[in-house]
mmCIF file of C-alpha atoms in Angstrom:
data_model
loop_
_atom_site.group_PDB
_atom_site.id
_atom_site.type_symbol
_atom_site.label_atom_id
_atom_site.label_comp_id
_atom_site.label_asym_id
_atom_site.label_seq_id
_atom_site.Cartn_x
_atom_site.Cartn_y
_atom_site.Cartn_z
ATOM 1 C CA MET L 1 85.549 -72.484 43.542
ATOM 2 C CA ASN L 2 82.681 -74.685 43.306
ATOM 3 C CA LEU L 3 79.689 -74.356 40.617
ATOM 4 C CA PRO L 4 77.144 -72.776 43.502
ATOM 5 C CA ASN L 5 79.926 -70.313 44.570
ATOM 6 C CA LYS L 6 80.460 -69.483 40.504
ATOM 7 C CA ILE L 7 76.576 -68.923 39.780
ATOM 8 C CA THR L 8 77.152 -66.214 43.019
ATOM 9 C CA MET L 9 79.756 -64.629 41.468
ATOM 10 C CA VAL L 10 77.883 -64.693 38.233
ATOM 11 C CA ARG L 11 74.899 -63.332 39.545
ATOM 12 C CA ILE L 12 77.250 -60.814 41.732
ATOM 13 C CA ILE L 13 78.844 -59.673 38.082
ATOM 14 C CA MET L 14 75.602 -59.499 36.665
ATOM 15 C CA ILE L 15 74.360 -56.004 38.676
ATOM 16 C CA PRO L 16 76.181 -53.668 37.106
ATOM 17 C CA PHE L 17 74.978 -55.014 33.781
ATOM 18 C CA PHE L 18 71.191 -54.592 35.233
ATOM 19 C CA ILE L 19 71.357 -51.713 36.399
ATOM 20 C CA ALA L 20 72.723 -49.599 32.899
ATOM 21 C CA ALA L 21 69.957 -51.718 31.421
ATOM 22 C CA LEU L 22 67.566 -50.131 33.918
ATOM 23 C CA LEU L 23 69.541 -46.859 33.612
ATOM 24 C CA ILE L 24 70.529 -46.226 30.778
ATOM 25 C CA GLU L 25 67.766 -45.504 27.300
ATOM 26 C CA PHE L 26 68.502 -47.768 24.646
ATOM 27 C CA PRO L 27 66.284 -49.422 22.591
ATOM 28 C CA PHE L 28 64.688 -52.210 24.754
ATOM 29 C CA HIS L 29 66.683 -51.148 27.877
ATOM 30 C CA GLN L 30 63.513 -52.134 30.254
ATOM 31 C CA PRO L 31 62.769 -55.811 29.102
ATOM 32 C CA LEU L 32 66.349 -56.733 29.169
ATOM 33 C CA ALA L 33 67.190 -54.829 32.717
ATOM 34 C CA ALA L 34 63.780 -57.310 33.566
ATOM 35 C CA ALA L 35 65.389 -60.290 32.031
ATOM 36 C CA LEU L 36 68.660 -59.415 33.562
ATOM 37 C CA PHE L 37 67.055 -59.129 37.249
ATOM 38 C CA VAL L 38 65.142 -62.144 36.850
ATOM 39 C CA ILE L 39 67.566 -64.832 35.946
ATOM 40 C CA ALA L 40 69.804 -63.411 38.430
ATOM 41 C CA ALA L 41 67.071 -63.410 41.132
ATOM 42 C CA LEU L 42 66.714 -67.483 39.980
ATOM 43 C CA SER L 43 70.094 -68.056 39.903
ATOM 44 C CA ASP L 44 69.995 -67.586 43.558
ATOM 45 C CA SER L 45 67.277 -70.521 44.255
ATOM 46 C CA LEU L 46 69.973 -72.521 41.867
ATOM 47 C CA ASP L 47 73.076 -72.056 43.600
ATOM 48 C CA GLY L 48 71.594 -72.825 47.004
ATOM 49 C CA TYR L 49 69.660 -76.184 45.383
ATOM 50 C CA LEU L 50 73.068 -77.249 43.733
ATOM 51 C CA ALA L 51 75.070 -76.378 47.033
ATOM 52 C CA ARG L 52 72.614 -78.259 49.190
ATOM 53 C CA SER L 53 71.793 -80.982 47.059
ATOM 54 C CA ARG L 54 75.482 -81.770 46.139
ATOM 55 C CA ASN L 55 76.940 -80.611 49.471
ATOM 56 C CA LEU L 56 78.344 -78.444 48.170
ATOM 57 C CA VAL L 57 77.911 -75.513 51.189
ATOM 58 C CA THR L 58 81.108 -73.951 51.649
ATOM 59 C CA ASP L 59 81.500 -70.605 54.404
ATOM 60 C CA PHE L 60 82.184 -68.129 51.003
ATOM 61 C CA GLY L 61 78.916 -69.331 49.908
ATOM 62 C CA LYS L 62 77.092 -68.870 53.124
ATOM 63 C CA PHE L 63 78.911 -65.193 53.018
ATOM 64 C CA MET L 64 78.156 -64.019 49.530
ATOM 65 C CA ASP L 65 74.996 -65.951 48.615
ATOM 66 C CA PRO L 66 73.207 -63.453 50.395
ATOM 67 C CA LEU L 67 75.593 -60.503 50.251
ATOM 68 C CA ALA L 68 74.686 -61.198 46.531
ATOM 69 C CA ASP L 69 71.170 -61.028 47.031
ATOM 70 C CA LYS L 70 70.932 -57.645 49.048
ATOM 71 C CA LEU L 71 73.280 -56.354 46.591
ATOM 72 C CA LEU L 72 70.874 -57.141 43.525
ATOM 73 C CA VAL L 73 68.118 -56.136 45.425
ATOM 74 C CA CYS L 74 69.092 -52.694 46.865
ATOM 75 C CA SER L 75 70.777 -51.933 43.716
ATOM 76 C CA ALA L 76 67.303 -52.577 41.858
ATOM 77 C CA LEU L 77 65.306 -50.066 44.347
ATOM 78 C CA ILE L 78 68.325 -47.570 44.492
ATOM 79 C CA CYS L 79 67.296 -47.188 40.945
ATOM 80 C CA PHE L 80 63.624 -47.205 41.570
ATOM 81 C CA VAL L 81 64.537 -44.105 43.511
ATOM 82 C CA GLN L 82 66.421 -42.389 40.666
ATOM 83 C CA LEU L 83 63.768 -43.111 38.333
ATOM 84 C CA GLY L 84 60.929 -42.056 40.820
ATOM 85 C CA SER L 85 58.935 -45.394 40.985
ATOM 86 C CA VAL L 86 59.444 -45.962 44.176
ATOM 87 C CA PRO L 87 59.663 -43.739 47.449
ATOM 88 C CA ALA L 88 62.947 -43.049 48.999
ATOM 89 C CA TRP L 89 61.636 -43.900 52.141
ATOM 90 C CA ILE L 90 60.337 -47.302 51.432
ATOM 91 C CA VAL L 91 63.734 -48.188 50.280
ATOM 92 C CA ILE L 92 65.394 -46.461 53.121
ATOM 93 C CA ILE L 93 63.225 -49.004 55.098
ATOM 94 C CA ILE L 94 64.280 -51.774 53.062
ATOM 95 C CA ILE L 95 67.871 -50.982 53.907
ATOM 96 C CA ALA L 96 68.117 -50.222 57.313
ATOM 97 C CA ARG L 97 66.248 -53.930 57.457
ATOM 98 C CA GLU L 98 69.189 -55.206 56.316
ATOM 99 C CA PHE L 99 71.806 -53.508 58.103
ATOM 100 C CA ALA L 100 70.256 -54.692 61.217
ATOM 101 C CA ILE L 101 69.770 -58.541 60.621
ATOM 102 C CA THR L 102 73.667 -58.246 59.137
ATOM 103 C CA GLY L 103 74.468 -56.442 62.132
ATOM 104 C CA LEU L 104 72.251 -59.295 64.431
ATOM 105 C CA ARG L 105 74.444 -62.055 62.629
ATOM 106 C CA THR L 106 77.417 -60.514 63.088
ATOM 107 C CA LEU L 107 77.370 -60.516 66.710
ATOM 108 C CA ALA L 108 75.471 -63.863 66.903
ATOM 109 C CA ALA L 109 78.501 -65.364 65.069
ATOM 110 C CA ALA L 110 80.845 -63.878 67.280
ATOM 111 C CA ASP L 111 79.456 -66.106 69.716
ATOM 112 C CA GLY L 112 78.938 -69.253 67.777
ATOM 113 C CA ILE L 113 75.145 -68.571 66.758
ATOM 114 C CA VAL L 114 74.252 -68.864 63.565
ATOM 115 C CA ILE L 115 70.708 -67.238 62.556
ATOM 116 C CA ALA L 116 69.158 -69.632 59.695
ATOM 117 C CA ALA L 117 67.013 -67.440 57.631
ATOM 118 C CA SER L 118 63.165 -67.515 59.029
ATOM 119 C CA LYS L 119 59.795 -68.330 57.046
ATOM 120 C CA TRP L 120 59.500 -64.043 57.319
ATOM 121 C CA GLY L 121 62.856 -63.864 55.940
ATOM 122 C CA LYS L 122 61.941 -65.560 52.928
ATOM 123 C CA ALA L 123 58.570 -64.342 52.830
ATOM 124 C CA LYS L 124 59.615 -61.053 52.837
ATOM 125 C CA THR L 125 62.565 -61.598 49.639
ATOM 126 C CA ILE L 126 59.995 -63.441 47.806
ATOM 127 C CA SER L 127 57.605 -60.389 48.124
ATOM 128 C CA GLN L 128 60.650 -58.069 47.278
ATOM 129 C CA MET L 129 61.425 -59.977 43.840
ATOM 130 C CA ILE L 130 57.707 -60.074 42.679
ATOM 131 C CA ALA L 131 57.804 -56.331 43.477
ATOM 132 C CA ILE L 132 60.936 -55.399 41.852
ATOM 133 C CA VAL L 133 59.982 -57.213 38.543
ATOM 134 C CA ILE L 134 56.640 -56.249 38.284
ATOM 135 C CA ILE L 135 57.649 -52.599 38.442
ATOM 136 C CA LEU L 136 60.584 -53.761 35.926
ATOM 137 C CA ILE L 137 57.679 -54.887 33.574
ATOM 138 C CA GLY L 138 55.511 -51.302 33.650
ATOM 139 C CA ASN L 139 53.067 -52.930 36.084
ATOM 140 C CA TRP L 140 52.170 -55.571 32.788
ATOM 141 C CA PRO L 141 49.449 -56.667 32.625
ATOM 142 C CA PHE L 142 48.139 -54.672 35.342
ATOM 143 C CA TYR L 143 48.060 -51.546 34.187
ATOM 144 C CA LEU L 144 45.405 -52.957 31.363
ATOM 145 C CA ILE L 145 42.864 -52.988 34.122
ATOM 146 C CA ASN L 146 44.060 -50.263 36.073
ATOM 147 C CA ILE L 147 45.426 -52.131 39.551
ATOM 148 C CA PRO L 148 48.670 -50.504 40.171
ATOM 149 C CA ALA L 149 50.458 -54.066 41.304
ATOM 150 C CA GLY L 150 53.633 -52.596 41.304
ATOM 151 C CA THR L 151 53.068 -49.763 44.427
ATOM 152 C CA ILE L 152 50.648 -52.426 46.185
ATOM 153 C CA MET L 153 53.492 -55.186 46.111
ATOM 154 C CA ILE L 154 55.965 -52.646 47.296
ATOM 155 C CA TYR L 155 53.805 -51.802 50.188
ATOM 156 C CA ILE L 156 53.530 -55.600 50.732
ATOM 157 C CA ALA L 157 57.306 -55.947 50.406
ATOM 158 C CA THR L 158 57.652 -53.055 52.793
ATOM 159 C CA VAL L 159 55.233 -54.754 55.726
ATOM 160 C CA MET L 160 56.887 -58.440 55.325
ATOM 161 C CA THR L 161 60.473 -56.053 55.692
ATOM 162 C CA ILE L 162 59.351 -54.925 58.970
ATOM 163 C CA ILE L 163 57.539 -57.907 60.271
ATOM 164 C CA SER L 164 60.554 -59.938 59.069
ATOM 165 C CA GLY L 165 62.946 -57.756 60.920
ATOM 166 C CA VAL L 166 61.610 -57.579 63.996
ATOM 167 C CA ASP L 167 61.301 -61.555 63.746
ATOM 168 C CA TYR L 168 64.536 -61.443 63.875
ATOM 169 C CA PHE L 169 65.190 -59.605 67.187
ATOM 170 C CA ILE L 170 62.332 -61.745 68.884
ATOM 171 C CA ILE L 171 63.118 -64.824 67.626
ATOM 172 C CA ASN L 172 67.559 -63.999 68.367
ATOM 173 C CA LYS L 173 66.943 -62.216 71.255
ATOM 174 C CA LYS L 174 69.348 -64.162 73.290
ATOM 175 C CA VAL L 175 72.521 -62.822 71.582
ATOM 176 C CA PHE L 176 72.003 -59.213 73.051
ATOM 177 C CA ARG L 177 72.200 -60.853 76.553
ATOM 178 C CA THR L 178 75.986 -61.908 76.191
ATOM 179 C CA MET L 179 76.515 -58.101 75.902
#
């Protein structure tokens, strides 16, 4: 297993530790959860950079890297519902979009079509990560000036999720022509 794939696997292994740090109360559990999430999120950029720059792109990495991202984001959002930080309907929209796009990619792959990440998909991911981090750090420093930045960002992430999902289906409508 090459280095980028090892980094991806470490990101997946970090998820249960992140969940435990978020949901089990102990001294400094929230900063630990935030740090674990940020490290995992940043490792996504690192493994992608290493894979591309060193010509280490593999089928395993193409499958596991986006799966690791989805597991990390969905884990955080589901925990937020349990904690009362994010409404369930937002998490349902985000997870439904992930299932729909994964299904679209699976259909496309069966026809030999590769669906690359779009600018909207990347914007969606970035907005989700920012929203999650702001919520994890308790809306700091925005709470000092009474701005609900976490709430604002999760709504922006939801809008970006919807836009990117619609965009993927419009751009890749050819996948449905073969059915």
